[in-house]
Every structure is written in C-alpha cells, then in structure tokens.
mmCIF file of C-alpha atoms in Angstrom:
data_model
loop_
_atom_site.group_PDB
_atom_site.id
_atom_site.type_symbol
_atom_site.label_atom_id
_atom_site.label_comp_id
_atom_site.label_asym_id
_atom_site.label_seq_id
_atom_site.Cartn_x
_atom_site.Cartn_y
_atom_site.Cartn_z
ATOM 1 C CA MET A 20 0.000 0.000 0.000
ATOM 2 C CA PRO A 21 2.759 2.574 0.747
ATOM 3 C CA PHE A 22 4.088 2.202 -2.839
ATOM 4 C CA ARG A 23 0.669 3.048 -4.293
ATOM 5 C CA SER A 24 0.366 6.100 -2.027
ATOM 6 C CA THR A 25 3.812 7.297 -3.103
ATOM 7 C CA ARG A 26 2.886 6.916 -6.793
ATOM 8 C CA MET A 27 -0.342 8.866 -6.264
ATOM 9 C CA THR A 28 1.545 11.631 -4.433
ATOM 10 C CA ALA A 29 4.149 11.798 -7.212
ATOM 11 C CA ALA A 30 1.399 11.958 -9.850
ATOM 12 C CA ALA A 31 -0.352 14.759 -7.946
ATOM 13 C CA LEU A 32 2.918 16.713 -7.652
ATOM 14 C CA LEU A 33 3.612 16.249 -11.365
ATOM 15 C CA ALA A 34 0.102 17.445 -12.268
ATOM 16 C CA THR A 35 0.534 20.489 -10.019
ATOM 17 C CA ALA A 36 3.917 21.299 -11.606
ATOM 18 C CA ILE A 37 2.457 21.017 -15.121
ATOM 19 C CA VAL A 38 -0.428 23.350 -14.262
ATOM 20 C CA TRP A 39 2.009 25.812 -12.646
ATOM 21 C CA LEU A 40 4.348 25.727 -15.682
ATOM 22 C CA ALA A 41 1.456 26.282 -18.072
ATOM 23 C CA ALA A 42 0.185 29.247 -16.032
ATOM 24 C CA THR A 43 3.565 30.909 -15.411
ATOM 25 C CA PRO A 44 4.359 33.623 -17.967
ATOM 26 C CA VAL A 45 7.819 33.439 -19.559
ATOM 27 C CA VAL A 46 8.342 36.968 -20.854
ATOM 28 C CA ALA A 47 11.205 39.385 -20.169
ATOM 29 C CA ALA A 48 9.814 42.211 -22.345
ATOM 30 C CA ASP A 49 6.207 43.080 -23.081
ATOM 31 C CA GLU A 50 4.247 40.843 -25.401
ATOM 32 C CA PRO A 51 5.450 41.335 -28.969
ATOM 33 C CA ASP A 52 3.389 43.222 -31.527
ATOM 34 C CA LEU A 53 2.166 41.084 -34.438
ATOM 35 C CA ILE A 54 3.209 42.835 -37.646
ATOM 36 C CA PHE A 55 1.791 40.295 -40.136
ATOM 37 C CA ARG A 56 1.316 36.582 -40.918
ATOM 38 C CA ARG A 57 1.617 34.676 -44.192
ATOM 39 C CA SER A 58 0.353 31.153 -44.884
ATOM 40 C CA THR A 59 3.008 28.676 -45.970
ATOM 41 C CA VAL A 60 1.173 25.315 -46.003
ATOM 42 C CA PHE A 61 -2.483 24.972 -46.921
ATOM 43 C CA LYS A 62 -4.594 22.696 -44.699
ATOM 44 C CA LEU A 63 -8.069 21.875 -45.997
ATOM 45 C CA LEU A 64 -10.103 21.534 -42.778
ATOM 46 C CA SER A 65 -7.856 23.168 -40.168
ATOM 47 C CA PRO A 66 -5.700 26.317 -39.837
ATOM 48 C CA ASP A 67 -2.759 26.683 -42.259
ATOM 49 C CA ASP A 68 0.897 26.642 -41.211
ATOM 50 C CA LYS A 69 2.129 30.249 -41.159
ATOM 51 C CA LEU A 70 5.121 32.503 -40.761
ATOM 52 C CA ALA A 71 4.485 35.338 -38.297
ATOM 53 C CA THR A 72 6.571 38.487 -37.912
ATOM 54 C CA TYR A 73 6.576 40.294 -34.571
ATOM 55 C CA GLY A 74 8.184 43.454 -33.173
ATOM 56 C CA VAL A 75 9.412 44.003 -29.620
ATOM 57 C CA ASP A 76 11.183 46.911 -27.905
ATOM 58 C CA ASP A 77 14.182 46.213 -25.691
ATOM 59 C CA PRO A 78 12.903 46.873 -22.145
ATOM 60 C CA ALA A 79 16.370 47.851 -20.834
ATOM 61 C CA VAL A 80 17.638 49.897 -23.799
ATOM 62 C CA GLU A 81 15.549 52.792 -25.096
ATOM 63 C CA GLY A 82 15.877 53.348 -28.855
ATOM 64 C CA VAL A 83 16.212 49.673 -29.848
ATOM 65 C CA ALA A 84 13.586 47.465 -31.492
ATOM 66 C CA CYS A 85 13.859 43.883 -32.705
ATOM 67 C CA HIS A 86 11.735 42.055 -35.253
ATOM 68 C CA PHE A 87 11.621 38.278 -35.434
ATOM 69 C CA THR A 88 9.854 35.812 -37.691
ATOM 70 C CA VAL A 89 8.719 32.448 -36.367
ATOM 71 C CA PRO A 90 6.910 29.528 -37.980
ATOM 72 C CA GLU A 91 3.517 28.733 -36.468
ATOM 73 C CA LYS A 92 2.108 25.236 -36.827
ATOM 74 C CA GLY A 93 -1.385 24.898 -38.191
ATOM 75 C CA GLY A 94 -3.601 21.866 -38.114
ATOM 76 C CA TYR A 95 -5.644 20.869 -35.115
ATOM 77 C CA LYS A 96 -2.610 20.520 -32.817
ATOM 78 C CA GLY A 97 -1.473 24.059 -33.685
ATOM 79 C CA TRP A 98 -4.997 25.423 -33.283
ATOM 80 C CA LEU A 99 -5.261 23.843 -29.803
ATOM 81 C CA GLY A 100 -1.743 24.994 -28.832
ATOM 82 C CA LEU A 101 -0.428 21.431 -28.536
ATOM 83 C CA ALA A 102 2.024 21.420 -31.470
ATOM 84 C CA GLU A 103 5.709 21.849 -30.724
ATOM 85 C CA GLU A 104 6.986 24.696 -32.864
ATOM 86 C CA VAL A 105 10.205 24.293 -34.840
ATOM 87 C CA SER A 106 13.327 26.257 -33.937
ATOM 88 C CA ASP A 107 13.717 28.230 -37.181
ATOM 89 C CA ILE A 108 13.633 31.870 -36.036
ATOM 90 C CA SER A 109 15.091 34.906 -37.802
ATOM 91 C CA LEU A 110 16.016 38.158 -36.049
ATOM 92 C CA ALA A 111 16.748 41.781 -37.027
ATOM 93 C CA CYS A 112 17.365 44.538 -34.462
ATOM 94 C CA ARG A 113 17.784 48.231 -35.241
ATOM 95 C CA GLN A 114 18.366 51.585 -33.594
ATOM 96 C CA ILE A 115 15.070 53.501 -33.831
ATOM 97 C CA GLY A 116 15.995 56.545 -31.743
ATOM 98 C CA PRO A 117 18.648 57.808 -29.337
ATOM 99 C CA ILE A 118 20.063 54.844 -27.404
ATOM 100 C CA ARG A 119 19.702 55.241 -23.644
ATOM 101 C CA PHE A 120 20.427 52.472 -21.166
ATOM 102 C CA LYS A 121 17.735 52.352 -18.473
ATOM 103 C CA ALA A 122 19.733 50.225 -16.011
ATOM 104 C CA LYS A 123 22.765 47.970 -15.759
ATOM 105 C CA ALA A 124 22.334 44.503 -17.274
ATOM 106 C CA ALA A 125 24.298 41.279 -17.437
ATOM 107 C CA GLN A 126 26.090 40.127 -20.591
ATOM 108 C CA GLY A 127 23.827 37.599 -22.327
ATOM 109 C CA GLU A 128 20.735 38.628 -20.338
ATOM 110 C CA ASP A 129 17.293 37.696 -21.685
ATOM 111 C CA MET A 130 15.676 40.602 -23.484
ATOM 112 C CA PHE A 131 12.584 38.577 -24.453
ATOM 113 C CA ARG A 132 11.272 35.034 -23.859
ATOM 114 C CA GLN A 133 8.271 33.240 -25.306
ATOM 115 C CA ARG A 134 6.907 29.701 -25.038
ATOM 116 C CA ARG A 135 7.165 27.605 -28.208
ATOM 117 C CA SER A 136 5.356 24.523 -26.909
ATOM 118 C CA LEU A 137 2.828 23.744 -24.220
ATOM 119 C CA PHE A 138 5.405 22.991 -21.500
ATOM 120 C CA PHE A 139 9.066 22.543 -22.296
ATOM 121 C CA LYS A 140 10.298 24.681 -25.225
ATOM 122 C CA LYS A 141 10.929 28.414 -25.268
ATOM 123 C CA MET A 142 12.428 31.015 -27.582
ATOM 124 C CA GLN A 143 14.816 33.575 -26.119
ATOM 125 C CA ILE A 144 16.341 36.801 -27.391
ATOM 126 C CA VAL A 145 19.452 37.668 -25.395
ATOM 127 C CA ARG A 146 21.435 40.910 -25.361
ATOM 128 C CA GLY A 147 25.162 41.458 -25.117
ATOM 129 C CA CYS A 148 27.789 44.135 -25.640
ATOM 130 C CA ASP A 149 30.805 44.070 -27.962
ATOM 131 C CA ALA A 150 32.766 46.605 -25.889
ATOM 132 C CA LYS A 151 35.656 46.894 -28.373
ATOM 133 C CA ARG A 152 33.308 48.104 -31.137
ATOM 134 C CA ASN A 153 30.586 49.680 -28.911
ATOM 135 C CA VAL A 154 27.965 47.460 -30.516
ATOM 136 C CA LEU A 155 24.875 45.863 -28.980
ATOM 137 C CA VAL A 156 24.531 42.226 -30.056
ATOM 138 C CA TYR A 157 21.255 40.293 -29.970
ATOM 139 C CA MET A 158 20.918 36.537 -30.456
ATOM 140 C CA VAL A 159 17.741 34.465 -30.755
ATOM 141 C CA TYR A 160 17.589 30.719 -30.088
ATOM 142 C CA SER A 161 15.214 28.133 -28.730
ATOM 143 C CA ASP A 162 15.736 25.562 -26.037
ATOM 144 C CA ARG A 163 13.949 22.680 -24.414
ATOM 145 C CA LEU A 164 14.108 21.276 -20.929
ATOM 146 C CA ILE A 165 16.238 18.315 -22.062
ATOM 147 C CA GLU A 166 17.767 19.251 -25.412
ATOM 148 C CA GLY A 167 18.043 22.644 -27.099
ATOM 149 C CA SER A 168 18.569 23.556 -30.730
ATOM 150 C CA PRO A 169 21.746 24.913 -32.317
ATOM 151 C CA LYS A 170 19.615 26.965 -34.737
ATOM 152 C CA ASN A 171 20.034 30.662 -34.005
ATOM 153 C CA SER A 172 20.170 34.113 -35.539
ATOM 154 C CA THR A 173 22.218 37.170 -34.558
ATOM 155 C CA SER A 174 21.739 40.886 -35.127
ATOM 156 C CA SER A 175 23.976 43.762 -34.073
ATOM 157 C CA ILE A 176 23.441 47.491 -33.588
ATOM 158 C CA PRO A 177 26.371 49.922 -33.595
ATOM 159 C CA ILE A 178 25.597 52.668 -31.085
ATOM 160 C CA MET A 179 25.481 55.797 -33.235
ATOM 161 C CA PRO A 180 24.426 59.406 -32.588
ATOM 162 C CA TRP A 181 20.756 60.155 -33.275
ATOM 163 C CA GLY A 182 20.492 63.827 -34.163
ATOM 164 C CA GLY A 183 22.946 66.678 -33.703
ATOM 165 C CA ASN A 184 23.046 66.914 -29.904
ATOM 166 C CA ASP A 185 22.959 63.206 -29.079
ATOM 167 C CA THR A 186 25.735 61.866 -26.858
ATOM 168 C CA ILE A 187 26.937 58.337 -27.542
ATOM 169 C CA GLN A 188 26.784 56.024 -24.549
ATOM 170 C CA LYS A 189 29.228 53.138 -24.171
ATOM 171 C CA CYS A 190 27.522 49.751 -23.824
ATOM 172 C CA SER A 191 30.436 48.552 -21.679
ATOM 173 C CA ASP A 192 29.360 51.050 -18.982
ATOM 174 C CA PHE A 193 25.956 49.331 -18.687
ATOM 175 C CA ILE A 194 26.558 45.659 -19.569
ATOM 176 C CA SER A 195 28.627 43.635 -17.096
ATOM 177 C CA GLY A 196 30.240 40.240 -17.212
#
C-alpha cells in the first residue's frame, strides 16, 4: 500500500507542476506586436501553417527594437496549442531613436522570452555588448528542458548618434560580465 500512495503523491505533484508551468508567464519584455502573418502550407479543414513576424522593444535599452519571424504550426494541434513549434527563427534589431540604457544589465541577459510549446520549449532573445566596437549584439535561439537547438540568428546594432546633440553612450558602462 505505501508504494501506491507514493505513486499517487508523485502523480499529484507532477500534475501540479504542469499546471504551474502552463500558467507561469515566460516573458522578459512586453508581449510582442504582431506585424503580419503569411500562410506557408495549406490545410483543408484546419488552420494553415504560417510565418508570423513580430516586433518588440528592448525593455532595458531605449531606442532599440527587434523584429523576429517564427513559424507557427497549423492543423488541429497548432490550433489547440499542442504542437511543438520548430526552432527556425530569424532576427533583425535596429536603432530607432537615441540609445539610452535604463539600467545595468548582465552580458547575455534575456531581453525577451516566449513559449514555443505547451510545456518545455521556449524562444529567447538575449542581449550582449561588444565593448571593443561599442555594438549591442542580440541573439535568438530556442531551447527545451532536455535538449536545445543549435539553430540561431544574430543581429547587431552599432551605437550611433541620433540627431545633432545626441551623446553616444558606451555599452560597456551598462553591460557587465
């Protein structure tokens, strides 16, 4: 009897953990803005597979925006949110105004995170500083609880003046480690 009780307790703990993981938001920045979607694979009786392009502002660096394109699974699994999305993600980040660091940040810190499957896979955009060149570097990749993906994309932004009176900040003064 004790073995059965232990199994039931373990099952209850696992169910609680799954519910908690599903309810816990995994976002460093605000939710991204959907720019547009395009169908890539036609499905007769269910939603099509699509490519979706989103925009997100860096929450720690004013004047920087990133756009990323992700594949979105269609079909019934995609419609219900049960499909595991693939790791093919492209990234482009640009200076859109004067660059101002809002606070100190760690090298390789998450700028944005988003779930890519119901429980175990997430996409991350991380930020770093190339101090020698005074360039912000952004990398996007996806990972899973057990095994990640080597697929990634990188974008860099040289910190340049924006207007006549703009002072150029050094990323090395704000990014540590």
